[in-house]
Amino acid sequence: MEWEVVIGLETHAQLQTKTKIFSGASTAFGAEPNTQACEVSIALPGVLPVLNKEAVQCAIKFGLAVNAEIAPRSVFARKNYFYPDLPKGYQISQYELPVVGKGAVTIQVPAAGKNAAYEKVINITRAHLEEDAGKSVHGAVEGMSGIDLNRAGTPLLEIVTEPDMRSAAEAVAYAKQLHELVQWIGICDGNMQEGSFRCDVNVSVRKKGSEKLGTRREIKNLNSFKFMQQAIEYETNWQIETLEDGGTIQQATILFNPDTGETRAMRSKEEANDYRYFPDPDLLPLEVTEADKAAVRANMPELPEAMKARFEAQYALSGYDASALTTSRALADYFVAAVDAGAEAKQAANWVMGSVSAKLNAEDKAIHDSPVSASQLAQLLKRIADATISNNAAKQVFEAMWAGEADVDVIIEAKGLKQVSDTGAIEAIINEVLAANSAMVEEYKAGKEKAFNALVGQAMKASKGKANPAQVNDMLKKKLTA
Amino acid sequence: MINSSLKQLGDMLQTKKISSVELTQSFLSRISEYNPAINAYIALDEAKTLAQAKAADALIASGSALPLTGIPIAQKDIFCAKGWQTTCGSKMLANFIAPYDAQVISQFDAVGAVNLGKTNMDEFAMGSSNETSYFGGVKNPWDFDRVPGGSSGGSAAAVAARLCAAATGTDTGGSIRQPASLCGLTGLKPTYGVVSRYGMIAFASSLDQAGPMAKSAEDCALMMNVMAGFDERDSTSLQREKEDYTRDLNKPLHGLRIGLPKEFFAEGLDANVGNVIEGAIAEYKKLGAEIVEISLPNTGLSIPVYYVLAPAEASSNLSRYDGVRYGHRAAEYTDLMDMYCKSRAEGFGAEVKRRILIGTYVLSAGYYDAYYLKAQQIRRLIAQDFIEAFKQCDVIMGPAAPSTAFKAGEKVDDPVAMYLQDIYTISTNLAGLPGMSVPAGFSAGSDGKALPVGLQIIGNYFDEARMLNVAHQYQQVTDWHTRMPELKASGDLA
């Protein structure tokens, strides 16, 4: 019997607002403990929350980006539980009426093994605003636990999907796409190490063809795509084995241990809290008008889909190229910057997706860390276009630039890569080549086209690769047909 | 002087017949004489108080005095005041020194009023007799055997005993009006959202509202001019034009339509109290008012609805008192859960625990719909009753409390009897409407002592100026509000 895994994600994206969701305290990461905890963050007696409008704009932005319904009226609720890092004894969240309703994200699942790449629509159930908790700090003082409330009240958007994913690969593709999207629209910095983007993954298995969902277990707080992939694969196998051995799955919250590559239950459903949600009487319902939406829409960056279409039209790129360049905003920005700095579009696209991406991948760098800036790349491509250097020579220049040398022309000069375009010099080389390879000339004249290429090769070799290949071609053709 | 109105005191200060320091000192000396017996104050800080008085005198000397500049005001201990012990009547916060000012405190500071001290109250404002205070009960200045009402019992006793010029209170279900009634003063609970709740320790957020407790309607109007106003730090604060609450005080009442809800004069009302209220209504008729009989059919549901909603909100509001960051923490505990349990078991009193339990229960999975949600629905019906009633009348009148002050200890073992003290006041909190209590006469207690009776005036939303006018006109033709109890000094009690 074949099994099918069913996956849904809940993602907490920390919103890039200057201040907390319900107070004026700063949200900057990494400050000394409790230096960004104002009277509201500490939950002193008598303090009250005031909603940060910037956080609402971020939520609307996200809703628009995934074509979701944005609730004209949504409600903040209190989720009640005791924990030392939760200063009020309740978290302000949204429960019955979230600000963002149903939407969708189209993901590209990459090819794997014999399976080709494919597209899939993942439905978004909802996205709601809530505040983050503080952090427990263990061991700063011997035998004691401390509380750092700097993070308490940081705005989060919790994005919940339908159980639409059917493999770890799909879940990771969705998470990556979402990760890119929230950064693209500028609502989240996407820093997974600092916890700005955290995923909880609900995993269940069922017999293929079954309509009924299996009992799910929730893997909490995955902060890397690699761990997500491993955790889902491990968990899926564990659930299948458990069921095949005649066992049952208990609903549970589980943690993934990256060191062992295993998942383990943190608490079962029986131990789950009754959160006693009720509307927060300190906050009025959140009203979002058409005008609010229009104002956010007016400030929305161009979304990936629209940008892809524009790249195809404006730069005459193929659908494949346009799609690849718009997988990330930073990559697209880099490409556009190179074109704006004078690079030819198709060539820029090839280089960005080719040499630049290959180097970045090899060194595990992001595009904004590229040692070769977009304008430097444009300089290089201009030297190809104006025939100063050949494509092959350009690769050497690129390597030098990557290694830290800045000026394209200085590198070309220093390495002696300048292409020979002087007709006299090229003619001299060709004459030598023709004289030395009379056999090939005969073959060509006898109708062997291949011989022509060999002659070009010889000429290029004789010029130590510096001759302008187009000129060599032209001149050789003229000589041979003369 | 201690019996002077706020306006008279302001005139004396500004014409320099007296300095704020002198005035403040005379109240402080009365406090040291009478407070040990009455226990109206939890915290006093002479140095801070006199420093404020001095600053007020400087303000007056510079010619930039405002109506309340230099006047000593008592603050209910529910308001955070920077550097002051702020306990909310609880052991839980007995050691808490507020590091910031409530908006109400800032507003009084801004006009140069003097903070005379923090007044006693029922623990977390839960109670109708001031007997749930960790800092001990408060004596009713009219009869030391009796309670002053609650939860603003300390403020009420302080005003009645003339231990301050005026005081602040808060009212979640009647906590300004019932003690005002039992102590013979004028108290106003404004429309929900008129006075900022920022820095006012929350009991039930959707019902809590601060207001003045003073000797007269005119004093209340002057206090309202300071307390009312939009505050961006309170999302439920209403963005409205500043208004002058004294503006309509002198309007004649001819043609005023007074609605008398039949439910307020039914079973449960003390006959003597009823007679006093009828006497007050007769006075209003003489002033040219018309009487309209109205009905508030859901009045009987207001107490059950309140005792679902207020505890629900309180159970959540009081979760922050966990012993982690401030407030009481048990001396010994084995682990985190033990620390929570012990700290809260030791820090909260019985009534607070009762309400946390009720509130937790009504919000629990499986009970939420039957209790919390149903109560919210009935709350809307209760508000609708008032909307209908105000189509027929301009103000609604009735008793503020079903009886005069009762004896200390009389109801402590019967929470429901205690809850019934608020039968006439709770519905206005549920509806968010403004309500007042105005001294309307006296009724002899069981031992023959005359005890004050309060007339309740309920107005439509934002109709505080009209209510103050209605009360002020009555106070022009009656003198109940000028009566003050004869006090025994603390020394005499021993």
PDB file of C-alpha atoms in Angstrom, chain A residues 22-112:
ATOM      1  CA  PHE A  22       1.523  47.593  20.837  1.00  0.00           C
ATOM      2  CA  SER A  23       4.081  50.083  22.168  1.00  0.00           C
ATOM      3  CA  GLY A  24       6.747  52.564  21.154  1.00  0.00           C
ATOM      4  CA  ALA A  25       9.707  50.380  22.228  1.00  0.00           C
ATOM      5  CA  SER A  26      12.343  49.616  19.590  1.00  0.00           C
ATOM      6  CA  THR A  27      12.375  46.254  17.821  1.00  0.00           C
ATOM      7  CA  ALA A  28      16.096  46.276  16.918  1.00  0.00           C
ATOM      8  CA  PHE A  29      17.773  42.899  17.373  1.00  0.00           C
ATOM      9  CA  GLY A  30      20.731  42.220  19.630  1.00  0.00           C
ATOM     10  CA  ALA A  31      20.500  44.968  22.249  1.00  0.00           C
ATOM     11  CA  GLU A  32      21.514  44.366  25.879  1.00  0.00           C
ATOM     12  CA  PRO A  33      18.793  42.366  27.661  1.00  0.00           C
ATOM     13  CA  ASN A  34      15.750  44.376  28.721  1.00  0.00           C
ATOM     14  CA  THR A  35      17.029  47.685  27.346  1.00  0.00           C
ATOM     15  CA  GLN A  36      14.198  47.675  24.813  1.00  0.00           C
ATOM     16  CA  ALA A  37      11.522  46.784  27.296  1.00  0.00           C
ATOM     17  CA  CYS A  38       9.319  49.763  28.072  1.00  0.00           C
ATOM     18  CA  GLU A  39       6.529  49.787  30.673  1.00  0.00           C
ATOM     19  CA  VAL A  40       4.185  48.105  28.163  1.00  0.00           C
ATOM     20  CA  SER A  41       6.747  45.390  27.285  1.00  0.00           C
ATOM     21  CA  ILE A  42       7.201  44.603  30.979  1.00  0.00           C
ATOM     22  CA  ALA A  43       3.417  44.645  31.477  1.00  0.00           C
ATOM     23  CA  LEU A  44       3.492  46.971  34.446  1.00  0.00           C
ATOM     24  CA  PRO A  45       0.171  47.415  36.226  1.00  0.00           C
ATOM     25  CA  GLY A  46      -2.065  49.855  34.343  1.00  0.00           C
ATOM     26  CA  VAL A  47      -0.393  49.885  30.940  1.00  0.00           C
ATOM     27  CA  LEU A  48      -2.425  49.531  27.754  1.00  0.00           C
ATOM     28  CA  PRO A  49      -1.677  48.403  24.196  1.00  0.00           C
ATOM     29  CA  VAL A  50      -1.939  50.720  21.202  1.00  0.00           C
ATOM     30  CA  LEU A  51      -1.823  49.106  17.781  1.00  0.00           C
ATOM     31  CA  ASN A  52       1.120  50.018  15.552  1.00  0.00           C
ATOM     32  CA  LYS A  53      -0.331  51.095  12.183  1.00  0.00           C
ATOM     33  CA  GLU A  54       2.870  50.081  10.402  1.00  0.00           C
ATOM     34  CA  ALA A  55       2.276  46.462  11.419  1.00  0.00           C
ATOM     35  CA  VAL A  56      -1.217  46.642   9.955  1.00  0.00           C
ATOM     36  CA  GLN A  57       0.185  48.002   6.693  1.00  0.00           C
ATOM     37  CA  CYS A  58       2.593  45.059   6.558  1.00  0.00           C
ATOM     38  CA  ALA A  59      -0.304  42.639   6.974  1.00  0.00           C
ATOM     39  CA  ILE A  60      -2.296  44.367   4.238  1.00  0.00           C
ATOM     40  CA  LYS A  61       0.752  44.271   1.989  1.00  0.00           C
ATOM     41  CA  PHE A  62       1.057  40.555   2.488  1.00  0.00           C
ATOM     42  CA  GLY A  63      -2.649  40.055   1.870  1.00  0.00           C
ATOM     43  CA  LEU A  64      -2.445  41.959  -1.400  1.00  0.00           C
ATOM     44  CA  ALA A  65       0.664  40.017  -2.455  1.00  0.00           C
ATOM     45  CA  VAL A  66      -1.098  36.654  -2.103  1.00  0.00           C
ATOM     46  CA  ASN A  67      -4.399  37.909  -3.539  1.00  0.00           C
ATOM     47  CA  ALA A  68      -6.121  37.334  -0.232  1.00  0.00           C
ATOM     48  CA  GLU A  69      -9.314  38.714   1.184  1.00  0.00           C
ATOM     49  CA  ILE A  70      -8.471  41.472   3.654  1.00  0.00           C
ATOM     50  CA  ALA A  71     -11.006  41.635   6.445  1.00  0.00           C
ATOM     51  CA  PRO A  72     -12.779  44.995   6.707  1.00  0.00           C
ATOM     52  CA  ARG A  73     -13.037  44.238  10.419  1.00  0.00           C
ATOM     53  CA  SER A  74     -10.797  41.938  12.404  1.00  0.00           C
ATOM     54  CA  VAL A  75     -10.460  41.409  16.124  1.00  0.00           C
ATOM     55  CA  PHE A  76      -7.551  41.097  18.537  1.00  0.00           C
ATOM     56  CA  ALA A  77      -7.974  38.385  21.118  1.00  0.00           C
ATOM     57  CA  ARG A  78      -6.128  37.362  24.237  1.00  0.00           C
ATOM     58  CA  LYS A  79      -4.507  33.948  24.336  1.00  0.00           C
ATOM     59  CA  ASN A  80      -4.128  33.220  28.031  1.00  0.00           C
ATOM     60  CA  TYR A  81      -1.318  31.125  29.460  1.00  0.00           C
ATOM     61  CA  PHE A  82       1.402  31.500  32.058  1.00  0.00           C
ATOM     62  CA  TYR A  83       5.032  31.571  31.062  1.00  0.00           C
ATOM     63  CA  PRO A  84       7.860  33.736  32.397  1.00  0.00           C
ATOM     64  CA  ASP A  85       8.635  35.194  28.964  1.00  0.00           C
ATOM     65  CA  LEU A  86       4.992  36.220  28.496  1.00  0.00           C
ATOM     66  CA  PRO A  87       4.737  39.263  30.759  1.00  0.00           C
ATOM     67  CA  LYS A  88       0.983  39.882  30.655  1.00  0.00           C
ATOM     68  CA  GLY A  89       0.055  36.236  31.142  1.00  0.00           C
ATOM     69  CA  TYR A  90      -1.615  36.450  27.747  1.00  0.00           C
ATOM     70  CA  GLN A  91      -0.500  36.989  24.194  1.00  0.00           C
ATOM     71  CA  ILE A  92      -2.428  39.446  22.059  1.00  0.00           C
ATOM     72  CA  SER A  93      -3.214  37.650  18.829  1.00  0.00           C
ATOM     73  CA  GLN A  94      -6.070  37.290  16.388  1.00  0.00           C
ATOM     74  CA  TYR A  95      -8.296  34.282  16.704  1.00  0.00           C
ATOM     75  CA  GLU A  96     -11.750  34.132  15.152  1.00  0.00           C
ATOM     76  CA  LEU A  97     -11.397  37.128  12.841  1.00  0.00           C
ATOM     77  CA  PRO A  98      -7.897  37.468  11.304  1.00  0.00           C
ATOM     78  CA  VAL A  99      -6.889  40.467   9.207  1.00  0.00           C
ATOM     79  CA  VAL A 100      -5.923  38.389   6.145  1.00  0.00           C
ATOM     80  CA  GLY A 101      -8.230  35.668   4.845  1.00  0.00           C
ATOM     81  CA  LYS A 102      -7.922  33.131   2.052  1.00  0.00           C
ATOM     82  CA  GLY A 103      -5.175  33.630  -0.522  1.00  0.00           C
ATOM     83  CA  ALA A 104      -2.703  31.600  -2.546  1.00  0.00           C
ATOM     84  CA  VAL A 105       0.967  31.273  -3.461  1.00  0.00           C
ATOM     85  CA  THR A 106       2.233  29.569  -6.611  1.00  0.00           C
ATOM     86  CA  ILE A 107       5.401  27.597  -5.943  1.00  0.00           C
ATOM     87  CA  GLN A 108       8.026  26.155  -8.302  1.00  0.00           C
ATOM     88  CA  VAL A 109       9.053  22.722  -7.128  1.00  0.00           C
ATOM     89  CA  PRO A 110      12.519  21.997  -8.535  1.00  0.00           C
ATOM     90  CA  ALA A 111      13.362  18.893 -10.521  1.00  0.00           C
ATOM     91  CA  ALA A 112      14.631  16.019  -8.436  1.00  0.00           C
TER      92      ALA A 112
END
